[in-house]
Amino acid sequence: MKHAFTKGLFVAATATLIAACSTDDAADQMPVAPGKIEVSLKAALPQSRAQIEVDESNGRFSGSWEATDELTVYAKGSTSGKETPKFTYDADAKVFKGQLTEKKQDWTYQAVYPAVDATPLNIPFGAERTQKGSNFNGAYDPLVSALVTHDGAEPGKTPQGEAVTFGLKRLTAILALTFKTDDATVKAEKVKSVALTAAGKTIAAKSFDITLDDQSGALNTDGQSETITLSYEAGSEPAAASFKAYFNVPAATYGKLSVVITTEGHTASLDLTTDGIELLPGELAYTTKAVSGWTALAAAPTLEWVDNPTFEPQEIKEGMSVKVNLQAAAGIEGFVIKVDSKRLATILEQMQMPVVGTVTTMDMINDPNTEAIKSMIPGFPDPLAGHTGAFQLDLSTLVPLILELPDMRIPAEDIYGNHKFTLIMSDALGRSIEKTLVFYVPAPNPTITYAAGAWNDMATFTLQNVPADAQTVKVQYKTTDESQWHDAEVNSDRTAAIARPEFTSHTSADWTTLEAANVKPYKRKVAGTGILDGKTYQYKLIVDSFESEVAEFDSAAANLTNPAIPTLDQNASTFDATKVTCYTKDNNTDATWWASGSNTAFGMDITLCSYDATYKGAYLKSKSNIVLVNMAPGNLFSGKFYKGARDMNGTVYFGQPYKWAKRPSGVKVKYDAKTGLVDNNYHKTDKIAIGNPDYARIFVAIVNWEKTRDVTSGVSKPTGCWDPEISTDLSGDNYGGGKIIAYASLWINQTEFKGSFNEVTLPFNWYAEDVNPANAKYSLVISCSTSAYGDYLAGYKSAEMYVGDFEWVY
């Protein structure tokens, strides 16, 4: 039989592979998953199969496995059952590694290369194949081993503890072709493909199907072809001067074998055999061919954007020109348009176009639904397939239609951003060109507006048109006499920002009693921060590279004041007796501001709060010798008081409405007091003990309540007692149905009168600094008591205190 090939046996065809668990190094056999153990497959020789080197002088070849090679091992244990793990080649250890069940039992083994997923054993064997440079691609090289059985053995071992061995059998033959050319116009060009044709013989199919039982294989009936086209991976294309092409083909007797070689600019055809060759399984046939008679190819496809040769993104405008020149001199074989546009995808899907996500793919040759698209883009030749001449597509009318989408009830913001049109044209020689035309609808610039913020030492900024994909969004502000910009807090959905004062956290009180350790953590405003009175502010918005113009606003707080707290001086011009009902001896159920527990009970005059002309304020005096309870503390508070004629308990309703205009930083308090050691503890509270110093107490609480806080005290056990400084429950129904926002507290242990007012500024301690209580039904509580724990009827029975007017501090 005459032919141009030399044939040699594959070294790898008879090579023995060993499935082994090393007995020399315990690290080779380690549990890697519950019930599994690592097993290694070793090649008996370093030469194997993946990378083939042909030695034409002796008709042999050698090779080596690659790190990407995988085997599928079919292992069956008599008790554990069948498993089909993949074994991956470890280039450093020169073994294939995988996992099997860690169990001594009867084992049978077989292996298949390339690795497949269990059954059926279908190795890809199609007509379109790839090769990296001049290297053999083992992905099309089916190998299978014979069945090996070992009874009563560890995984990967014989019963005697030796390595299990089995051989791999090649099921196809390989044509190893070397081509050379001396043609000066061609030899430097990159080779794009080599097409092998076997006249009258099927050499490729969808897959090569292996049968494990008899270690045989055959072509699948689907996708059969007489031609295999081998393309070189992009970036690995060899030069035409000398290159190799490998073809796995079924073992058979072949007649005429021919190839067509295509480079970047030329093509050549030649016969490898004319009178036939017989190829056996596992056999190598190799030859070297000189190539001449090159024919220049028709020019590669071209695509030119007439008005935008650099393909820069273009803003969509009415009257814009979008013209594209194209040509495939070898004849158009494929033409696809891909449109990446969220809203156009919705419309095109309704036209029966295939859509994935936001991308619509339109096959302008094979999809009849694209006829409507062709009518919208003037310039398509008819027929499109096979057309060789130059033509021009005009998208000048189609693209601006995107601006009209809002007229179709599509939100304007949904058309902002990029709309991409990708044109892909291929020719009859398998060459293609792909270009993307990017158009965009610019979103309106982001905007920022100012509004008065809660408490007015904040500023709230409203943001609009901020892109969802913006990387950086900042709002900055400063006074006009500052040089340093400050960052406002931008909310998570980027629709607003707040310029707020700074607050520091605290966990300790400014006083010392048995309760000091229980103070709830609070915050204090840092002086000079936030939006300050009498200042003019500048602000701006920064979104990625966009920066808005600087705008200004004046601090509105400069012109705002809180209402004065009602005076306690009954001789003052602003004195309103209806707001200071604690100076009477009746129940204070109609009090519109100040009240106390003063009343008449059991025929006794119990005046706990009265007016003092010398101090021009309230005089609080504890009463002793009270029936049953021994004492009642002097008290004054904002709220109301009720005690029935024969009721031995009284109820305080804490809280008064207040129209807040701006946030105070503190409150100025005037007092003079005399207290002593605790000498009464009727309800035996553990908050303060007999013999310990008593404390007078003044506190101011800003609250956001829907109802008053009710505290009942007297002969019965007190209920509803509260202290804003130490409570762990500062909101909810138990606290007026809302939050305690802040408080200011003063504990007094002065044992002798000074004779005039002490004047102290108490800073507010904040729990909810962002809450504005202006619309609360009850928003201010002031409480003064000669004994801090008077609710429990515990304290110094002879305590006294003078209280003057309260004044806000900002």
Short mmCIF file of C-alpha atoms in Angstrom, two decimals, residues 494-782:
data_model
loop_
_atom_site.label_atom_id
_atom_site.label_comp_id
_atom_site.label_asym_id
_atom_site.label_seq_id
_atom_site.Cartn_x
_atom_site.Cartn_y
_atom_site.Cartn_z
CA ARG A 494 -28.75 58.71 48.24
CA THR A 495 -31.86 60.87 48.24
CA ALA A 496 -31.00 63.07 51.21
CA ALA A 497 -28.17 64.21 53.45
CA ILE A 498 -28.04 65.80 56.90
CA ALA A 499 -25.58 68.29 58.31
CA ARG A 500 -25.80 67.61 62.02
CA PRO A 501 -23.95 68.63 65.15
CA GLU A 502 -21.36 66.35 66.65
CA PHE A 503 -22.15 64.38 69.78
CA THR A 504 -19.79 62.58 72.13
CA SER A 505 -20.80 59.46 74.03
CA HIS A 506 -20.70 59.24 77.83
CA THR A 507 -21.38 56.51 80.36
CA SER A 508 -20.79 58.25 83.70
CA ALA A 509 -22.85 60.79 85.63
CA ASP A 510 -21.84 64.20 87.00
CA TRP A 511 -22.91 63.17 90.52
CA THR A 512 -22.29 60.34 92.95
CA THR A 513 -25.03 58.32 94.66
CA LEU A 514 -25.92 54.69 94.98
CA GLU A 515 -27.43 54.93 91.46
CA ALA A 516 -24.37 56.35 89.71
CA ALA A 517 -23.24 53.02 88.26
CA ASN A 518 -26.61 52.54 86.55
CA VAL A 519 -26.56 55.70 84.43
CA LYS A 520 -27.79 54.95 80.93
CA PRO A 521 -25.21 55.88 78.22
CA TYR A 522 -25.99 59.25 76.70
CA LYS A 523 -24.56 61.80 74.28
CA ARG A 524 -23.56 65.45 74.67
CA LYS A 525 -23.46 67.99 71.90
CA VAL A 526 -20.02 69.33 71.03
CA ALA A 527 -20.02 73.11 71.29
CA GLY A 528 -19.70 74.96 67.99
CA THR A 529 -20.86 72.06 65.79
CA GLY A 530 -23.98 71.78 63.65
CA ILE A 531 -25.77 74.67 61.99
CA LEU A 532 -25.02 77.65 64.19
CA ASP A 533 -27.03 80.79 64.84
CA GLY A 534 -26.27 83.87 62.76
CA LYS A 535 -24.10 82.08 60.18
CA THR A 536 -24.34 81.92 56.40
CA TYR A 537 -23.58 78.51 54.98
CA GLN A 538 -22.38 77.23 51.62
CA TYR A 539 -23.09 73.73 50.33
CA LYS A 540 -22.44 71.59 47.26
CA LEU A 541 -23.01 68.10 45.85
CA ILE A 542 -20.21 65.90 44.46
CA VAL A 543 -21.11 62.80 42.40
CA ASP A 544 -18.03 61.05 41.03
CA SER A 545 -16.40 63.68 38.78
CA PHE A 546 -19.46 65.97 38.82
CA GLU A 547 -19.50 68.89 41.27
CA SER A 548 -22.52 71.18 41.59
CA GLU A 549 -22.30 74.92 41.88
CA VAL A 550 -21.93 76.23 45.41
CA ALA A 551 -25.20 77.48 46.94
CA GLU A 552 -25.86 79.40 50.18
CA PHE A 553 -28.39 79.56 52.98
CA ASP A 554 -28.69 81.53 56.21
CA SER A 555 -29.16 79.76 59.51
CA ALA A 556 -32.87 80.04 60.27
CA ALA A 557 -32.24 79.37 63.95
CA ALA A 558 -30.92 82.89 64.45
CA ASN A 559 -34.45 84.26 64.20
CA LEU A 560 -36.11 81.57 66.32
CA THR A 561 -36.62 81.40 70.06
CA ASN A 562 -38.30 78.92 72.34
CA PRO A 563 -41.17 80.23 74.48
CA ALA A 564 -40.02 81.30 77.95
CA ILE A 565 -40.66 78.81 80.69
CA PRO A 566 -43.46 80.33 82.85
CA THR A 567 -42.07 82.43 85.67
CA LEU A 568 -42.35 81.47 89.33
CA ASP A 569 -42.31 85.14 90.44
CA GLN A 570 -45.92 86.13 91.15
CA ASN A 571 -44.96 89.82 91.08
CA ALA A 572 -43.44 89.66 87.61
CA SER A 573 -45.28 91.37 84.76
CA THR A 574 -45.48 88.05 82.89
CA PHE A 575 -46.82 86.11 85.85
CA ASP A 576 -49.89 84.01 85.06
CA ALA A 577 -51.52 82.54 88.15
CA THR A 578 -53.19 79.84 86.05
CA LYS A 579 -49.75 78.51 85.23
CA VAL A 580 -48.52 78.42 88.84
CA THR A 581 -51.34 76.65 90.62
CA CYS A 582 -48.91 75.13 93.11
CA TYR A 583 -49.28 78.35 95.15
CA THR A 584 -52.84 77.31 96.07
CA LYS A 585 -53.96 74.64 98.50
CA ASP A 586 -56.34 72.94 96.07
CA ASN A 587 -55.88 69.96 93.80
CA ASN A 588 -53.98 71.04 90.69
CA THR A 589 -56.17 69.16 88.23
CA ASP A 590 -56.54 72.31 86.12
CA ALA A 591 -52.90 73.32 86.18
CA THR A 592 -51.72 74.66 82.88
CA TRP A 593 -48.07 74.57 83.87
CA TRP A 594 -46.68 74.37 87.43
CA ALA A 595 -48.19 72.11 90.02
CA SER A 596 -47.30 70.45 93.31
CA GLY A 597 -48.65 67.89 95.74
CA SER A 598 -49.99 70.65 98.02
CA ASN A 599 -53.47 70.08 99.36
CA THR A 600 -55.51 69.68 102.49
CA ALA A 601 -55.88 66.17 103.95
CA PHE A 602 -57.39 64.84 107.19
CA GLY A 603 -57.94 68.43 108.32
CA MET A 604 -54.21 69.18 108.01
CA ASP A 605 -52.75 72.03 105.98
CA ILE A 606 -50.00 70.29 103.95
CA THR A 607 -48.40 73.10 102.01
CA LEU A 608 -45.44 71.62 100.14
CA CYS A 609 -44.93 74.53 97.73
CA SER A 610 -45.62 78.26 98.19
CA TYR A 611 -44.42 81.63 96.96
CA ASP A 612 -41.46 83.38 98.63
CA ALA A 613 -41.22 87.16 98.16
CA THR A 614 -37.57 87.35 99.21
CA TYR A 615 -36.32 84.84 96.63
CA LYS A 616 -39.12 85.81 94.21
CA GLY A 617 -39.71 82.17 93.46
CA ALA A 618 -41.11 78.93 94.81
CA TYR A 619 -40.46 77.73 98.34
CA LEU A 620 -40.49 73.94 98.77
CA LYS A 621 -40.68 72.54 102.28
CA SER A 622 -40.84 68.94 103.44
CA LYS A 623 -43.62 68.23 106.00
CA SER A 624 -43.17 65.88 108.94
CA ASN A 625 -45.67 64.34 111.33
CA ILE A 626 -47.96 63.34 108.46
CA VAL A 627 -50.52 60.76 109.50
CA LEU A 628 -49.25 57.22 108.91
CA VAL A 629 -46.40 58.09 106.49
CA ASN A 630 -44.50 60.57 108.74
CA MET A 631 -43.38 62.88 105.92
CA ALA A 632 -44.14 64.41 102.52
CA PRO A 633 -41.34 66.04 100.44
CA GLY A 634 -41.60 69.59 99.15
CA ASN A 635 -42.16 69.41 95.39
CA LEU A 636 -42.76 71.42 92.24
CA PHE A 637 -43.26 70.05 88.73
CA SER A 638 -44.72 70.77 85.32
CA GLY A 639 -47.94 68.82 85.16
CA LYS A 640 -51.02 68.18 87.26
CA PHE A 641 -51.84 66.64 90.64
CA TYR A 642 -54.93 64.91 91.96
CA LYS A 643 -55.89 63.66 95.42
CA GLY A 644 -59.44 62.68 96.44
CA ALA A 645 -61.00 64.06 99.64
CA ARG A 646 -60.47 60.85 101.56
CA ASP A 647 -57.79 59.33 99.35
CA MET A 648 -54.58 58.44 101.17
CA ASN A 649 -52.60 58.49 97.89
CA GLY A 650 -51.91 61.25 95.38
CA THR A 651 -51.18 61.04 91.64
CA VAL A 652 -48.77 63.28 89.72
CA TYR A 653 -49.34 63.65 85.97
CA PHE A 654 -45.91 64.60 84.61
CA GLY A 655 -45.58 66.53 81.35
CA GLN A 656 -46.78 69.76 79.74
CA PRO A 657 -47.23 70.75 76.07
CA TYR A 658 -44.43 72.95 74.78
CA LYS A 659 -43.90 74.55 71.35
CA TRP A 660 -40.25 74.00 70.57
CA ALA A 661 -38.58 76.28 68.05
CA LYS A 662 -34.92 75.36 68.43
CA ARG A 663 -32.73 72.92 70.29
CA PRO A 664 -31.29 74.13 73.62
CA SER A 665 -27.85 72.96 74.68
CA GLY A 666 -28.79 73.20 78.35
CA VAL A 667 -30.94 74.88 80.97
CA LYS A 668 -30.04 77.53 83.60
CA VAL A 669 -31.36 76.66 87.05
CA LYS A 670 -31.65 78.88 90.18
CA TYR A 671 -31.93 77.29 93.62
CA ASP A 672 -31.00 77.48 97.28
CA ALA A 673 -31.42 74.42 99.49
CA LYS A 674 -30.93 72.85 102.88
CA THR A 675 -30.91 69.10 103.36
CA GLY A 676 -29.53 66.60 105.84
CA LEU A 677 -29.38 62.94 106.73
CA VAL A 678 -32.20 60.58 105.79
CA ASP A 679 -34.51 60.12 108.77
CA ASN A 680 -37.58 58.62 107.12
CA ASN A 681 -37.99 55.64 104.73
CA TYR A 682 -41.65 54.70 104.87
CA HIS A 683 -41.62 52.31 101.89
CA LYS A 684 -38.17 50.92 102.81
CA THR A 685 -36.65 51.58 99.39
CA ASP A 686 -33.08 50.34 98.93
CA LYS A 687 -32.25 53.40 96.85
CA ILE A 688 -31.18 55.37 99.91
CA ALA A 689 -30.72 54.33 103.54
CA ILE A 690 -31.53 55.90 106.91
CA GLY A 691 -28.54 57.89 108.12
CA ASN A 692 -27.13 58.55 104.64
CA PRO A 693 -27.05 62.08 103.19
CA ASP A 694 -30.27 63.02 101.44
CA TYR A 695 -30.28 64.77 98.08
CA ALA A 696 -32.60 67.43 96.73
CA ARG A 697 -33.23 66.91 93.04
CA ILE A 698 -33.99 69.05 90.00
CA PHE A 699 -34.26 67.60 86.52
CA VAL A 700 -35.55 68.80 83.16
CA ALA A 701 -36.59 66.22 80.55
CA ILE A 702 -37.40 66.78 76.88
CA VAL A 703 -39.93 64.12 75.93
CA ASN A 704 -41.95 63.02 72.92
CA TRP A 705 -45.05 61.73 74.70
CA GLU A 706 -48.63 61.18 73.62
CA LYS A 707 -49.88 61.07 77.22
CA THR A 708 -48.68 62.13 80.64
CA ARG A 709 -46.54 59.99 82.90
CA ASP A 710 -48.60 59.07 85.98
CA VAL A 711 -46.92 58.45 89.35
CA THR A 712 -48.98 57.53 92.42
CA SER A 713 -47.51 57.83 95.93
CA GLY A 714 -48.79 57.80 99.51
CA VAL A 715 -49.76 55.13 101.98
CA SER A 716 -49.81 52.50 99.24
CA LYS A 717 -46.67 51.29 97.51
CA PRO A 718 -45.70 53.88 94.86
CA THR A 719 -46.30 53.09 91.19
CA GLY A 720 -44.97 54.61 87.99
CA CYS A 721 -41.79 56.01 89.58
CA TRP A 722 -39.24 57.02 86.96
CA ASP A 723 -35.87 58.67 86.55
CA PRO A 724 -34.71 59.70 83.04
CA GLU A 725 -31.09 59.34 84.13
CA ILE A 726 -31.03 55.66 85.00
CA SER A 727 -33.98 53.95 83.35
CA THR A 728 -33.34 51.18 80.86
CA ASP A 729 -36.82 51.55 79.36
CA LEU A 730 -37.03 55.01 77.85
CA SER A 731 -39.91 54.60 75.45
CA GLY A 732 -43.23 52.83 75.04
CA ASP A 733 -46.51 52.98 76.94
CA ASN A 734 -44.79 53.05 80.32
CA TYR A 735 -43.18 56.34 79.37
CA GLY A 736 -46.03 58.30 77.85
CA GLY A 737 -46.12 56.30 74.63
CA GLY A 738 -42.94 57.87 73.27
CA LYS A 739 -39.28 58.58 73.80
CA ILE A 740 -37.34 60.50 76.40
CA ILE A 741 -35.20 62.57 74.09
CA ALA A 742 -32.86 64.26 76.56
CA TYR A 743 -32.54 65.31 80.20
CA ALA A 744 -30.58 67.69 82.43
CA SER A 745 -30.06 66.63 86.05
CA LEU A 746 -28.92 68.29 89.30
CA TRP A 747 -28.41 66.45 92.61
CA ILE A 748 -28.08 68.78 95.61
CA ASN A 749 -26.57 67.89 99.02
CA GLN A 750 -26.24 71.47 100.37
CA THR A 751 -26.82 71.31 104.14
CA GLU A 752 -27.19 75.07 104.86
CA PHE A 753 -28.93 77.88 102.98
CA LYS A 754 -26.68 80.27 101.14
CA GLY A 755 -29.21 83.10 101.49
CA SER A 756 -29.40 83.74 97.76
CA PHE A 757 -29.79 81.73 94.60
CA ASN A 758 -27.13 79.43 93.25
CA GLU A 759 -27.16 79.73 89.47
CA VAL A 760 -26.11 76.59 87.54
CA THR A 761 -26.21 75.71 83.85
CA LEU A 762 -27.05 72.05 83.31
CA PRO A 763 -26.09 70.55 79.92
CA PHE A 764 -28.60 68.28 78.21
CA ASN A 765 -27.74 64.60 77.97
CA TRP A 766 -29.19 63.19 74.72
CA TYR A 767 -30.71 59.82 73.95
CA ALA A 768 -32.50 60.63 70.67
CA GLU A 769 -30.78 63.70 69.32
CA ASP A 770 -32.47 63.51 65.88
CA VAL A 771 -36.05 63.50 67.16
CA ASN A 772 -37.88 66.85 67.08
CA PRO A 773 -40.61 66.86 69.78
CA ALA A 774 -42.32 70.02 68.52
CA ASN A 775 -45.52 68.20 67.61
CA ALA A 776 -45.73 65.97 70.69
CA LYS A 777 -48.80 66.35 72.94
CA TYR A 778 -46.46 66.47 75.93
CA SER A 779 -42.88 67.50 75.42
CA LEU A 780 -41.44 69.04 78.60
CA VAL A 781 -41.07 67.80 82.16
CA ILE A 782 -39.49 69.82 84.98
#
